[in-house]
Amino acid sequence: MSQADIDKAMKTPTELTFWTWVPDIAKEVALFEKKYPAIKVKVVNAGQGTPQYTKLRTALKAGSGAPDMVQIEYQAIPTFTITNSLLDLRPYGAAALKNTFVDWTWGQVSGTNGEVWAIPQDTGPMGMLYRQDIFDKHGIEVPTTWDEFAEAARKLHKADPDVYLTNLAANQVAAWHGLLWQAGGKPYVTSGKSDITISVDDAVSQKLGTYWGGLAKEGVIGVEPDFTDAWYSALNKGKYATWITAAWGPVFLSGSAKATAGKWRAAPLPQWDASKPSSGNWGGSTTAVIRSTKNPIAAAQFAQFLNSDPASAKMFATEQFFFPATKALLTDASFVGDAPTFYGGQKVNQVFADISSTVSSSFQWPPFLDQAATDWTETVGKSLADGTDTARALGTWQSRLTTYAKKQGFTVHS
C-alpha cells in the first residue's frame, strides 16, 4: 500500500460506520474528521461487550449490516480472527505504531504470524486498592506477597467478623484470568487455526485454586457477585478493606463509593515472587477493522488515528478517564502527576503506570471465550461461592472446555 494510495483514499468522500460503546466518543471522532474532512464517521452503540459481539456475528453471518470499524476487547479478538472477520492492518501502516504502545498491549493485538488485528485503546493492568483507615485501625501493613495477604485476611476477619480483607467475586472470570496472568499461567496457547493447548488445571492454576479456594472455605474473604447493589453497598459501608481491580478501578470506585472518599490508597498486587514483580490485565479495548469493509484504507487510518494521535489518546485519558495504552501518556507529567483527593492525594495513575510495565506479553486468549467464561462460573466460581473444592473444580473446568473445543473441531493438547 503506497502513501499515494492512502492520500487519495483519505481525500475521497467516504462514510464509515463505527460500532462502539465509549461514552461521548464523538469528541475524539471529531478530531479525525477535522484532519480528514472528506471522511464522515457514523458512530453506533450496538451494545456493550457481549451484546455487541452477538450482533456483529449475526451481521457477519448474514453478509450485510456489519460496521467498518468496531470496538473490541483484547480477550475477544481471537473469537473474531478464528472466523477471518478482522482485517490485518499491516498493509495500512499499522506496524509502524508498535513502539507507540506498551509492549504487552501490542502482544494482545498481534497474530501468530505478526498480523496486527487491532489498535490498542485503553488498558487494565491489575493492582490493589485498599482502605488505609481499616489497615491502620487493625495494624495491618500493605501486603507485598500473597502469603502476607492471606495472613492479613485471617487477622482482620478474626478482629472484626463483619469485615473481610477482600471479595473475590464468584461470577468474575475476568479477575481470575488476570490473577492467572499475574501468576505466569498460560491457560490457552493456540497454534495455527485449529490447535490449542488448554491448561486451566495445571500447576499454576492449582496454586491459585488452592490459595483462593482455601481462603473462601475458611470464610475469611467475601465471594459475592460484583457490580451489584449489594456489592456497591458493601464497598460504601467498609465491608471490604481491599478491592483487587484494574487501572480503571480508581475512577470507577471514586464515583461508586463516595461515602469513603479520602480513605483509599493504591498499591501493586501482592506477589508470588517478590523478586520478580508481575501483574495481569483486566479489561481494556481496541479498535479493529472488519474485513468486509468497502473502505479498508480509510477504516484502517481511522483505527490508527483514534488511538495513536496524541490529542485523541489524551482525550480518552482526560474525558473518559481511560487508562492509557500509549507509552507517551504513561510518562506524561500531567497524567501520572494527578493526585485525587479520593485517594488522599496519592498519585494513583503513577502507581498503575509502574504496574503496567510488569504485565507479561505472552498471555493468550481462546477463540471461544464465552464458553470458557460460562464453564468457569459453573465450576470454579461455584466452588468459591459454595466453599467446596476449588482444586477439583479446576479439573471439571478443564474437561468441559476440552470437550467443547474438540466438538468445535479443535485439536486439543493439555
mmCIF file of C-alpha atoms in Angstrom:
data_model
loop_
_atom_site.group_PDB
_atom_site.id
_atom_site.type_symbol
_atom_site.label_atom_id
_atom_site.label_comp_id
_atom_site.label_asym_id
_atom_site.label_seq_id
_atom_site.Cartn_x
_atom_site.Cartn_y
_atom_site.Cartn_z
ATOM 1 C CA MET A 1 0.000 0.000 0.000
ATOM 2 C CA SER A 2 1.706 3.193 -1.135
ATOM 3 C CA GLN A 3 1.392 6.531 0.625
ATOM 4 C CA ALA A 4 -0.146 7.876 -2.584
ATOM 5 C CA ASP A 5 -2.947 5.294 -2.328
ATOM 6 C CA ILE A 6 -3.581 6.273 1.275
ATOM 7 C CA ASP A 7 -3.558 10.008 0.476
ATOM 8 C CA LYS A 8 -6.029 9.510 -2.374
ATOM 9 C CA ALA A 9 -8.407 7.435 -0.228
ATOM 10 C CA MET A 10 -8.363 9.995 2.566
ATOM 11 C CA LYS A 11 -9.412 12.754 0.143
ATOM 12 C CA THR A 12 -12.245 10.712 -1.364
ATOM 13 C CA PRO A 13 -15.716 11.406 0.114
ATOM 14 C CA THR A 14 -16.491 8.377 2.258
ATOM 15 C CA GLU A 15 -18.840 7.400 5.083
ATOM 16 C CA LEU A 16 -17.626 4.899 7.649
ATOM 17 C CA THR A 17 -19.667 3.174 10.358
ATOM 18 C CA PHE A 18 -18.071 2.625 13.753
ATOM 19 C CA TRP A 19 -19.585 0.445 16.464
ATOM 20 C CA THR A 20 -18.501 1.482 19.965
ATOM 21 C CA TRP A 21 -19.926 1.801 23.468
ATOM 22 C CA VAL A 22 -17.458 4.513 24.585
ATOM 23 C CA PRO A 23 -19.462 7.445 26.000
ATOM 24 C CA ASP A 24 -19.033 10.815 24.272
ATOM 25 C CA ILE A 25 -16.589 9.399 21.718
ATOM 26 C CA ALA A 26 -17.930 11.946 19.198
ATOM 27 C CA LYS A 27 -15.263 14.314 20.621
ATOM 28 C CA GLU A 28 -12.409 12.054 19.527
ATOM 29 C CA VAL A 29 -14.118 11.254 16.211
ATOM 30 C CA ALA A 30 -14.384 14.984 15.515
ATOM 31 C CA LEU A 31 -10.579 15.282 15.672
ATOM 32 C CA PHE A 32 -10.299 12.669 12.909
ATOM 33 C CA GLU A 33 -12.960 14.322 10.758
ATOM 34 C CA LYS A 34 -11.229 17.682 11.145
ATOM 35 C CA LYS A 35 -7.991 16.195 9.831
ATOM 36 C CA TYR A 36 -9.770 14.301 7.028
ATOM 37 C CA PRO A 37 -12.801 16.429 6.027
ATOM 38 C CA ALA A 38 -13.761 14.060 3.194
ATOM 39 C CA ILE A 39 -14.403 11.206 5.654
ATOM 40 C CA LYS A 40 -17.560 11.099 7.759
ATOM 41 C CA VAL A 41 -17.846 8.616 10.614
ATOM 42 C CA LYS A 42 -21.243 7.379 11.786
ATOM 43 C CA VAL A 43 -20.999 6.261 15.422
ATOM 44 C CA VAL A 44 -23.368 3.475 16.518
ATOM 45 C CA ASN A 45 -23.755 1.991 20.002
ATOM 46 C CA ALA A 46 -24.725 -1.626 19.290
ATOM 47 C CA GLY A 47 -24.393 -2.688 22.923
ATOM 48 C CA GLN A 48 -21.505 -3.120 25.338
ATOM 49 C CA GLY A 49 -19.271 -6.160 25.048
ATOM 50 C CA THR A 50 -21.095 -9.452 24.515
ATOM 51 C CA PRO A 51 -24.383 -7.969 23.154
ATOM 52 C CA GLN A 52 -22.375 -6.086 20.504
ATOM 53 C CA TYR A 53 -20.350 -9.178 19.609
ATOM 54 C CA THR A 54 -23.561 -11.183 19.193
ATOM 55 C CA LYS A 55 -24.956 -8.569 16.780
ATOM 56 C CA LEU A 56 -21.641 -8.477 14.941
ATOM 57 C CA ARG A 57 -21.605 -12.264 14.466
ATOM 58 C CA THR A 58 -25.176 -12.119 13.155
ATOM 59 C CA ALA A 59 -24.265 -9.379 10.652
ATOM 60 C CA LEU A 60 -21.144 -11.217 9.512
ATOM 61 C CA LYS A 61 -23.113 -14.427 9.019
ATOM 62 C CA ALA A 62 -25.804 -12.591 7.060
ATOM 63 C CA GLY A 63 -23.196 -10.898 4.877
ATOM 64 C CA SER A 64 -24.666 -7.445 5.489
ATOM 65 C CA GLY A 65 -25.042 -4.883 8.244
ATOM 66 C CA ALA A 66 -21.535 -5.165 9.695
ATOM 67 C CA PRO A 67 -19.697 -1.911 10.536
ATOM 68 C CA ASP A 68 -16.396 -0.789 9.024
ATOM 69 C CA MET A 69 -14.694 -0.451 12.412
ATOM 70 C CA VAL A 70 -15.578 -1.932 15.775
ATOM 71 C CA GLN A 71 -14.569 -1.580 19.412
ATOM 72 C CA ILE A 72 -13.359 -4.951 20.632
ATOM 73 C CA GLU A 73 -11.893 -6.036 23.954
ATOM 74 C CA TYR A 74 -8.500 -7.728 23.934
ATOM 75 C CA GLN A 75 -9.919 -11.055 25.075
ATOM 76 C CA ALA A 76 -12.484 -11.120 22.247
ATOM 77 C CA ILE A 77 -10.004 -10.685 19.379
ATOM 78 C CA PRO A 78 -9.309 -14.428 18.832
ATOM 79 C CA THR A 79 -13.047 -15.096 18.677
ATOM 80 C CA PHE A 80 -13.168 -12.994 15.509
ATOM 81 C CA THR A 81 -9.796 -13.805 13.981
ATOM 82 C CA ILE A 82 -10.674 -17.515 14.000
ATOM 83 C CA THR A 83 -13.550 -16.689 11.623
ATOM 84 C CA ASN A 84 -11.366 -14.444 9.410
ATOM 85 C CA SER A 85 -13.523 -11.463 10.326
ATOM 86 C CA LEU A 86 -10.812 -8.887 11.069
ATOM 87 C CA LEU A 87 -8.560 -7.022 8.641
ATOM 88 C CA ASP A 88 -4.798 -7.347 9.063
ATOM 89 C CA LEU A 89 -3.748 -3.711 9.435
ATOM 90 C CA ARG A 90 -0.091 -4.152 8.451
ATOM 91 C CA PRO A 91 -0.565 -3.155 4.785
ATOM 92 C CA TYR A 92 -2.062 0.138 6.003
ATOM 93 C CA GLY A 93 0.930 1.232 8.070
ATOM 94 C CA ALA A 94 -0.061 -0.153 11.476
ATOM 95 C CA ALA A 95 3.231 -1.963 12.123
ATOM 96 C CA ALA A 96 4.977 1.411 12.410
ATOM 97 C CA LEU A 97 2.943 2.098 15.557
ATOM 98 C CA LYS A 98 4.380 -0.831 17.521
ATOM 99 C CA ASN A 99 6.648 1.304 19.705
ATOM 100 C CA THR A 100 3.899 3.846 20.370
ATOM 101 C CA PHE A 101 2.114 1.350 22.606
ATOM 102 C CA VAL A 102 3.024 -0.534 25.771
ATOM 103 C CA ASP A 103 4.703 -3.790 24.717
ATOM 104 C CA TRP A 104 2.217 -6.204 26.237
ATOM 105 C CA THR A 105 -0.740 -4.420 24.607
ATOM 106 C CA TRP A 106 0.871 -4.894 21.194
ATOM 107 C CA GLY A 107 1.228 -8.575 22.030
ATOM 108 C CA GLN A 108 -2.513 -8.684 22.674
ATOM 109 C CA VAL A 109 -3.410 -7.328 19.209
ATOM 110 C CA SER A 110 -0.805 -9.300 17.257
ATOM 111 C CA GLY A 111 -1.392 -12.594 15.447
ATOM 112 C CA THR A 112 0.879 -15.625 15.495
ATOM 113 C CA ASN A 113 2.326 -14.626 12.108
ATOM 114 C CA GLY A 114 2.803 -10.986 13.037
ATOM 115 C CA GLU A 115 -0.621 -9.757 11.885
ATOM 116 C CA VAL A 116 -1.916 -6.570 13.504
ATOM 117 C CA TRP A 117 -5.578 -7.266 14.210
ATOM 118 C CA ALA A 118 -6.473 -4.079 16.099
ATOM 119 C CA ILE A 119 -5.047 -0.904 17.638
ATOM 120 C CA PRO A 120 -4.928 -0.698 21.475
ATOM 121 C CA GLN A 121 -7.183 1.937 23.036
ATOM 122 C CA ASP A 122 -7.084 1.512 26.809
ATOM 123 C CA THR A 123 -5.833 -0.986 29.350
ATOM 124 C CA GLY A 124 -6.462 -2.508 32.773
ATOM 125 C CA PRO A 125 -3.225 -3.551 34.499
ATOM 126 C CA MET A 126 -4.198 -5.009 37.860
ATOM 127 C CA GLY A 127 -3.418 -3.575 41.262
ATOM 128 C CA MET A 128 -4.915 -3.350 44.718
ATOM 129 C CA LEU A 129 -6.988 -0.523 46.161
ATOM 130 C CA TYR A 130 -7.083 -0.602 49.952
ATOM 131 C CA ARG A 131 -8.677 1.204 52.884
ATOM 132 C CA GLN A 132 -5.862 2.972 54.725
ATOM 133 C CA ASP A 133 -8.126 3.642 57.725
ATOM 134 C CA ILE A 134 -9.087 -0.016 58.189
ATOM 135 C CA PHE A 135 -5.471 -1.129 57.797
ATOM 136 C CA ASP A 136 -4.360 1.464 60.393
ATOM 137 C CA LYS A 137 -7.102 0.507 62.846
ATOM 138 C CA HIS A 138 -6.057 -3.154 62.810
ATOM 139 C CA GLY A 139 -2.307 -2.673 62.471
ATOM 140 C CA ILE A 140 -2.130 -4.234 59.011
ATOM 141 C CA GLU A 141 0.800 -3.457 56.736
ATOM 142 C CA VAL A 142 0.144 -3.308 52.995
ATOM 143 C CA PRO A 143 0.751 -6.942 51.932
ATOM 144 C CA THR A 144 3.502 -7.320 49.352
ATOM 145 C CA THR A 145 3.220 -11.117 48.989
ATOM 146 C CA TRP A 146 0.199 -13.387 48.728
ATOM 147 C CA ASP A 147 1.303 -15.164 51.935
ATOM 148 C CA GLU A 148 1.165 -11.835 53.773
ATOM 149 C CA PHE A 149 -2.226 -11.164 52.167
ATOM 150 C CA ALA A 150 -3.631 -14.478 53.475
ATOM 151 C CA GLU A 151 -2.342 -13.776 56.995
ATOM 152 C CA ALA A 152 -3.875 -10.292 56.897
ATOM 153 C CA ALA A 153 -7.203 -11.757 55.728
ATOM 154 C CA ARG A 154 -7.292 -14.100 58.733
ATOM 155 C CA LYS A 155 -6.178 -11.400 61.196
ATOM 156 C CA LEU A 156 -8.706 -8.821 60.025
ATOM 157 C CA HIS A 157 -11.725 -11.121 59.915
ATOM 158 C CA LYS A 158 -10.897 -12.523 63.343
ATOM 159 C CA ALA A 159 -10.641 -8.996 64.775
ATOM 160 C CA ASP A 160 -13.870 -7.862 63.106
ATOM 161 C CA PRO A 161 -16.170 -10.614 61.746
ATOM 162 C CA ASP A 162 -18.150 -8.002 59.763
ATOM 163 C CA VAL A 163 -15.111 -7.017 57.692
ATOM 164 C CA TYR A 164 -13.210 -9.002 55.066
ATOM 165 C CA LEU A 165 -9.846 -8.172 53.552
ATOM 166 C CA THR A 166 -11.284 -8.588 50.064
ATOM 167 C CA ASN A 167 -14.027 -10.044 47.897
ATOM 168 C CA LEU A 168 -13.165 -12.465 45.097
ATOM 169 C CA ALA A 169 -16.388 -12.389 43.094
ATOM 170 C CA ALA A 170 -17.597 -15.873 42.189
ATOM 171 C CA ASN A 171 -19.073 -14.512 38.945
ATOM 172 C CA GLN A 172 -15.967 -12.664 37.706
ATOM 173 C CA VAL A 173 -13.894 -14.830 35.361
ATOM 174 C CA ALA A 174 -12.029 -11.725 34.139
ATOM 175 C CA ALA A 175 -10.457 -11.225 37.571
ATOM 176 C CA TRP A 176 -9.485 -14.919 37.692
ATOM 177 C CA HIS A 177 -7.843 -14.677 34.279
ATOM 178 C CA GLY A 178 -5.980 -11.560 35.433
ATOM 179 C CA LEU A 179 -4.691 -13.326 38.546
ATOM 180 C CA LEU A 180 -3.727 -16.329 36.427
ATOM 181 C CA TRP A 181 -1.873 -13.946 34.085
ATOM 182 C CA GLN A 182 -0.003 -12.447 37.050
ATOM 183 C CA ALA A 183 0.976 -15.896 38.330
ATOM 184 C CA GLY A 184 2.557 -16.793 34.978
ATOM 185 C CA GLY A 185 -0.259 -19.047 33.799
ATOM 186 C CA LYS A 186 -0.710 -19.857 30.126
ATOM 187 C CA PRO A 187 -4.248 -21.262 30.104
ATOM 188 C CA TYR A 188 -4.712 -21.066 26.329
ATOM 189 C CA VAL A 189 -1.991 -21.405 23.730
ATOM 190 C CA THR A 190 -3.090 -21.543 20.111
ATOM 191 C CA SER A 191 -1.033 -22.505 17.093
ATOM 192 C CA GLY A 192 -2.453 -22.327 13.620
ATOM 193 C CA LYS A 193 -6.211 -22.301 13.133
ATOM 194 C CA SER A 194 -7.174 -25.487 14.898
ATOM 195 C CA ASP A 195 -4.572 -26.422 17.524
ATOM 196 C CA ILE A 196 -4.979 -25.292 21.111
ATOM 197 C CA THR A 197 -3.355 -26.248 24.390
ATOM 198 C CA ILE A 198 -5.768 -25.823 27.298
ATOM 199 C CA SER A 199 -4.103 -25.577 30.723
ATOM 200 C CA VAL A 200 -6.651 -24.322 33.244
ATOM 201 C CA ASP A 201 -5.842 -27.171 35.640
ATOM 202 C CA ASP A 202 -2.018 -27.059 35.543
ATOM 203 C CA ALA A 203 0.347 -26.361 38.461
ATOM 204 C CA VAL A 204 -0.115 -22.574 38.278
ATOM 205 C CA SER A 205 -3.903 -22.911 38.166
ATOM 206 C CA GLN A 206 -3.852 -25.380 41.047
ATOM 207 C CA LYS A 207 -1.749 -22.951 43.098
ATOM 208 C CA LEU A 208 -4.401 -20.267 42.568
ATOM 209 C CA GLY A 209 -7.225 -22.710 43.211
ATOM 210 C CA THR A 210 -5.715 -23.959 46.475
ATOM 211 C CA TYR A 211 -4.982 -20.403 47.625
ATOM 212 C CA TRP A 212 -8.278 -18.683 46.855
ATOM 213 C CA GLY A 213 -10.412 -21.770 47.405
ATOM 214 C CA GLY A 214 -8.759 -22.185 50.809
ATOM 215 C CA LEU A 215 -9.459 -18.583 51.865
ATOM 216 C CA ALA A 216 -13.055 -18.876 50.650
ATOM 217 C CA LYS A 217 -13.550 -22.149 52.555
ATOM 218 C CA GLU A 218 -12.102 -20.559 55.709
ATOM 219 C CA GLY A 219 -14.646 -17.793 55.304
ATOM 220 C CA VAL A 220 -12.055 -15.022 55.614
ATOM 221 C CA ILE A 221 -12.762 -13.427 52.205
ATOM 222 C CA GLY A 222 -16.037 -12.486 50.552
ATOM 223 C CA VAL A 223 -17.229 -14.215 47.370
ATOM 224 C CA GLU A 224 -20.354 -12.242 46.500
ATOM 225 C CA PRO A 225 -21.071 -11.254 42.867
ATOM 226 C CA ASP A 226 -19.583 -7.887 41.930
ATOM 227 C CA PHE A 227 -21.184 -4.843 40.301
ATOM 228 C CA THR A 228 -24.493 -5.477 42.106
ATOM 229 C CA ASP A 229 -26.381 -3.176 44.514
ATOM 230 C CA ALA A 230 -25.260 -5.315 47.453
ATOM 231 C CA TRP A 231 -21.617 -5.131 46.352
ATOM 232 C CA TYR A 232 -21.728 -1.339 45.905
ATOM 233 C CA SER A 233 -23.294 -1.046 49.347
ATOM 234 C CA ALA A 234 -20.569 -3.254 50.837
ATOM 235 C CA LEU A 235 -17.816 -1.019 49.437
ATOM 236 C CA ASN A 236 -19.527 2.085 50.811
ATOM 237 C CA LYS A 237 -20.022 0.537 54.259
ATOM 238 C CA GLY A 238 -16.457 -0.726 54.662
ATOM 239 C CA LYS A 239 -17.241 -4.438 54.451
ATOM 240 C CA TYR A 240 -14.159 -4.942 52.248
ATOM 241 C CA ALA A 241 -10.768 -3.481 53.065
ATOM 242 C CA THR A 242 -9.345 -4.018 49.572
ATOM 243 C CA TRP A 243 -10.550 -4.292 46.005
ATOM 244 C CA ILE A 244 -8.324 -6.302 43.688
ATOM 245 C CA THR A 245 -9.056 -4.452 40.490
ATOM 246 C CA ALA A 246 -7.600 -2.851 37.379
ATOM 247 C CA ALA A 247 -6.318 0.593 36.414
ATOM 248 C CA TRP A 248 -9.870 1.710 35.562
ATOM 249 C CA GLY A 249 -10.896 0.861 39.137
ATOM 250 C CA PRO A 250 -9.778 4.072 40.873
ATOM 251 C CA VAL A 251 -12.048 6.346 38.825
ATOM 252 C CA PHE A 252 -14.887 3.814 38.968
ATOM 253 C CA LEU A 253 -14.636 3.486 42.756
ATOM 254 C CA SER A 254 -14.498 7.240 43.341
ATOM 255 C CA GLY A 255 -17.890 7.505 41.645
ATOM 256 C CA SER A 256 -19.403 4.377 43.231
ATOM 257 C CA ALA A 257 -18.221 4.645 46.847
ATOM 258 C CA LYS A 258 -18.426 8.366 47.523
ATOM 259 C CA ALA A 259 -19.048 7.774 51.240
ATOM 260 C CA THR A 260 -15.446 6.519 51.540
ATOM 261 C CA ALA A 261 -13.671 9.499 49.943
ATOM 262 C CA GLY A 262 -10.139 10.078 51.181
ATOM 263 C CA LYS A 263 -9.836 6.646 52.786
ATOM 264 C CA TRP A 264 -8.485 4.620 49.861
ATOM 265 C CA ARG A 265 -4.943 4.156 48.554
ATOM 266 C CA ALA A 266 -3.428 2.129 45.702
ATOM 267 C CA ALA A 267 -0.654 -0.454 45.635
ATOM 268 C CA PRO A 268 0.624 -3.188 43.311
ATOM 269 C CA LEU A 269 -0.856 -6.660 43.643
ATOM 270 C CA PRO A 270 0.782 -8.863 46.258
ATOM 271 C CA GLN A 271 3.370 -11.076 44.575
ATOM 272 C CA TRP A 272 4.064 -14.792 44.345
ATOM 273 C CA ASP A 273 7.755 -13.979 43.908
ATOM 274 C CA ALA A 274 8.633 -10.561 45.332
ATOM 275 C CA SER A 275 11.942 -10.544 43.425
ATOM 276 C CA LYS A 276 10.102 -10.641 40.070
ATOM 277 C CA PRO A 277 7.231 -8.122 40.195
ATOM 278 C CA SER A 278 4.420 -9.086 37.840
ATOM 279 C CA SER A 279 0.799 -8.264 37.150
ATOM 280 C CA GLY A 280 -2.012 -9.275 34.841
ATOM 281 C CA ASN A 281 -4.554 -7.271 32.896
ATOM 282 C CA TRP A 282 -8.315 -6.977 33.369
ATOM 283 C CA GLY A 283 -10.207 -5.012 30.756
ATOM 284 C CA GLY A 284 -9.420 -2.501 28.076
ATOM 285 C CA SER A 285 -10.399 -2.295 24.432
ATOM 286 C CA THR A 286 -9.070 -1.825 20.914
ATOM 287 C CA THR A 287 -10.323 -0.617 17.554
ATOM 288 C CA ALA A 288 -10.439 -3.268 14.838
ATOM 289 C CA VAL A 289 -11.455 -3.092 11.173
ATOM 290 C CA ILE A 290 -13.939 -5.599 9.808
ATOM 291 C CA ARG A 291 -12.543 -7.489 6.825
ATOM 292 C CA SER A 292 -15.683 -6.951 4.743
ATOM 293 C CA THR A 293 -15.326 -3.139 4.754
ATOM 294 C CA LYS A 294 -15.602 -1.491 1.339
ATOM 295 C CA ASN A 295 -13.200 1.233 2.536
ATOM 296 C CA PRO A 296 -10.253 -0.555 4.144
ATOM 297 C CA ILE A 297 -7.774 2.309 3.787
ATOM 298 C CA ALA A 298 -9.975 4.934 5.436
ATOM 299 C CA ALA A 299 -11.132 2.472 8.108
ATOM 300 C CA ALA A 300 -7.570 1.428 8.946
ATOM 301 C CA GLN A 301 -6.423 5.055 9.115
ATOM 302 C CA PHE A 302 -9.304 5.822 11.474
ATOM 303 C CA ALA A 303 -8.389 2.959 13.838
ATOM 304 C CA GLN A 304 -4.790 4.147 13.922
ATOM 305 C CA PHE A 305 -5.557 7.856 14.315
ATOM 306 C CA LEU A 306 -8.194 7.374 17.009
ATOM 307 C CA ASN A 307 -5.788 5.604 19.339
ATOM 308 C CA SER A 308 -2.333 6.929 18.446
ATOM 309 C CA ASP A 309 -2.946 10.595 17.673
ATOM 310 C CA PRO A 310 -1.614 12.380 20.796
ATOM 311 C CA ALA A 311 -4.642 14.673 21.143
ATOM 312 C CA SER A 312 -7.152 11.852 20.691
ATOM 313 C CA ALA A 313 -5.308 9.486 23.061
ATOM 314 C CA LYS A 314 -5.040 12.187 25.714
ATOM 315 C CA MET A 315 -8.739 12.957 25.336
ATOM 316 C CA PHE A 316 -9.571 9.334 26.188
ATOM 317 C CA ALA A 317 -7.477 9.687 29.360
ATOM 318 C CA THR A 318 -8.947 13.034 30.446
ATOM 319 C CA GLU A 319 -12.540 12.894 29.154
ATOM 320 C CA GLN A 320 -13.459 9.205 29.500
ATOM 321 C CA PHE A 321 -10.810 8.538 32.175
ATOM 322 C CA PHE A 322 -9.475 5.523 30.304
ATOM 323 C CA PHE A 323 -6.168 4.115 31.429
ATOM 324 C CA PRO A 324 -3.749 4.717 28.533
ATOM 325 C CA ALA A 325 -2.129 2.228 26.191
ATOM 326 C CA THR A 326 0.435 4.662 24.776
ATOM 327 C CA LYS A 327 3.906 4.948 26.275
ATOM 328 C CA ALA A 328 3.804 8.729 25.897
ATOM 329 C CA LEU A 329 0.774 9.151 28.152
ATOM 330 C CA LEU A 330 2.124 6.764 30.778
ATOM 331 C CA THR A 331 5.070 9.141 31.209
ATOM 332 C CA ASP A 332 3.062 12.352 30.765
ATOM 333 C CA ALA A 333 3.602 14.512 33.854
ATOM 334 C CA SER A 334 0.047 15.857 33.885
ATOM 335 C CA PHE A 335 -1.370 12.328 33.759
ATOM 336 C CA VAL A 336 0.875 10.483 36.215
ATOM 337 C CA GLY A 337 1.082 13.541 38.471
ATOM 338 C CA ASP A 338 -2.665 13.654 39.112
ATOM 339 C CA ALA A 339 -3.281 13.427 42.883
ATOM 340 C CA PRO A 340 -7.016 12.887 43.545
ATOM 341 C CA THR A 341 -8.372 13.745 46.993
ATOM 342 C CA PHE A 342 -10.412 10.495 46.965
ATOM 343 C CA TYR A 343 -7.051 8.727 47.366
ATOM 344 C CA GLY A 344 -5.665 11.135 49.935
ATOM 345 C CA GLY A 345 -3.615 12.980 47.323
ATOM 346 C CA GLN A 346 -1.765 9.836 46.232
ATOM 347 C CA LYS A 347 -0.544 9.789 42.621
ATOM 348 C CA VAL A 348 -2.639 6.754 41.738
ATOM 349 C CA ASN A 349 -2.034 6.944 37.975
ATOM 350 C CA GLN A 350 1.707 6.701 38.636
ATOM 351 C CA VAL A 351 1.156 3.549 40.700
ATOM 352 C CA PHE A 352 -0.704 1.873 37.841
ATOM 353 C CA ALA A 353 1.674 3.211 35.180
ATOM 354 C CA ASP A 354 4.501 1.461 37.039
ATOM 355 C CA ILE A 355 2.400 -1.707 37.313
ATOM 356 C CA SER A 356 1.735 -1.651 33.549
ATOM 357 C CA SER A 357 5.424 -2.258 32.873
ATOM 358 C CA THR A 358 5.243 -5.565 34.796
ATOM 359 C CA VAL A 359 2.472 -7.210 32.719
ATOM 360 C CA SER A 360 3.681 -10.213 30.699
ATOM 361 C CA SER A 361 3.360 -10.026 26.903
ATOM 362 C CA SER A 362 2.813 -13.749 26.407
ATOM 363 C CA PHE A 363 -0.732 -14.262 27.724
ATOM 364 C CA GLN A 364 -3.190 -15.542 25.095
ATOM 365 C CA TRP A 365 -6.984 -15.832 24.927
ATOM 366 C CA PRO A 366 -9.007 -18.719 23.485
ATOM 367 C CA PRO A 367 -11.170 -18.398 20.366
ATOM 368 C CA PHE A 368 -14.164 -19.458 22.489
ATOM 369 C CA LEU A 369 -14.004 -17.079 25.431
ATOM 370 C CA ASP A 370 -17.770 -17.080 26.086
ATOM 371 C CA GLN A 371 -17.672 -20.822 26.674
ATOM 372 C CA ALA A 372 -14.611 -20.550 28.903
ATOM 373 C CA ALA A 373 -16.386 -17.912 30.998
ATOM 374 C CA THR A 374 -19.625 -19.891 31.305
ATOM 375 C CA ASP A 375 -17.780 -23.065 32.262
ATOM 376 C CA TRP A 376 -15.629 -21.218 34.822
ATOM 377 C CA THR A 377 -18.671 -19.681 36.525
ATOM 378 C CA GLU A 378 -20.413 -23.050 36.738
ATOM 379 C CA THR A 379 -17.345 -24.879 38.107
ATOM 380 C CA VAL A 380 -14.603 -22.760 39.711
ATOM 381 C CA GLY A 381 -16.860 -19.798 40.513
ATOM 382 C CA LYS A 382 -19.453 -22.114 42.042
ATOM 383 C CA SER A 383 -16.803 -23.781 44.212
ATOM 384 C CA LEU A 384 -15.742 -20.388 45.565
ATOM 385 C CA ALA A 385 -19.348 -19.420 46.280
ATOM 386 C CA ASP A 386 -20.142 -22.771 47.931
ATOM 387 C CA GLY A 387 -16.853 -23.199 49.789
ATOM 388 C CA THR A 388 -16.258 -26.534 48.060
ATOM 389 C CA ASP A 389 -13.076 -27.963 46.492
ATOM 390 C CA THR A 390 -11.776 -25.344 44.028
ATOM 391 C CA ALA A 391 -8.825 -27.527 43.012
ATOM 392 C CA ARG A 392 -11.228 -30.267 41.942
ATOM 393 C CA ALA A 393 -13.453 -27.704 40.171
ATOM 394 C CA LEU A 394 -10.471 -26.705 38.020
ATOM 395 C CA GLY A 395 -10.326 -30.268 36.702
ATOM 396 C CA THR A 396 -14.002 -30.099 35.788
ATOM 397 C CA TRP A 397 -13.427 -26.779 34.004
ATOM 398 C CA GLN A 398 -10.525 -28.315 32.088
ATOM 399 C CA SER A 399 -12.544 -31.340 30.968
ATOM 400 C CA ARG A 400 -15.600 -29.285 29.990
ATOM 401 C CA LEU A 401 -13.514 -26.885 27.915
ATOM 402 C CA THR A 402 -11.597 -29.730 26.295
ATOM 403 C CA THR A 403 -14.827 -31.483 25.312
ATOM 404 C CA TYR A 404 -16.256 -28.254 23.894
ATOM 405 C CA ALA A 405 -13.112 -27.445 21.909
ATOM 406 C CA LYS A 406 -12.994 -30.917 20.378
ATOM 407 C CA LYS A 407 -16.644 -30.645 19.327
ATOM 408 C CA GLN A 408 -15.765 -27.376 17.599
ATOM 409 C CA GLY A 409 -13.109 -29.183 15.568
ATOM 410 C CA PHE A 410 -10.001 -28.172 17.538
ATOM 411 C CA THR A 411 -7.105 -30.484 18.160
ATOM 412 C CA VAL A 412 -6.643 -30.121 21.915
ATOM 413 C CA HIS A 413 -3.379 -30.587 23.797
ATOM 414 C CA SER A 414 -3.016 -30.385 27.546
#
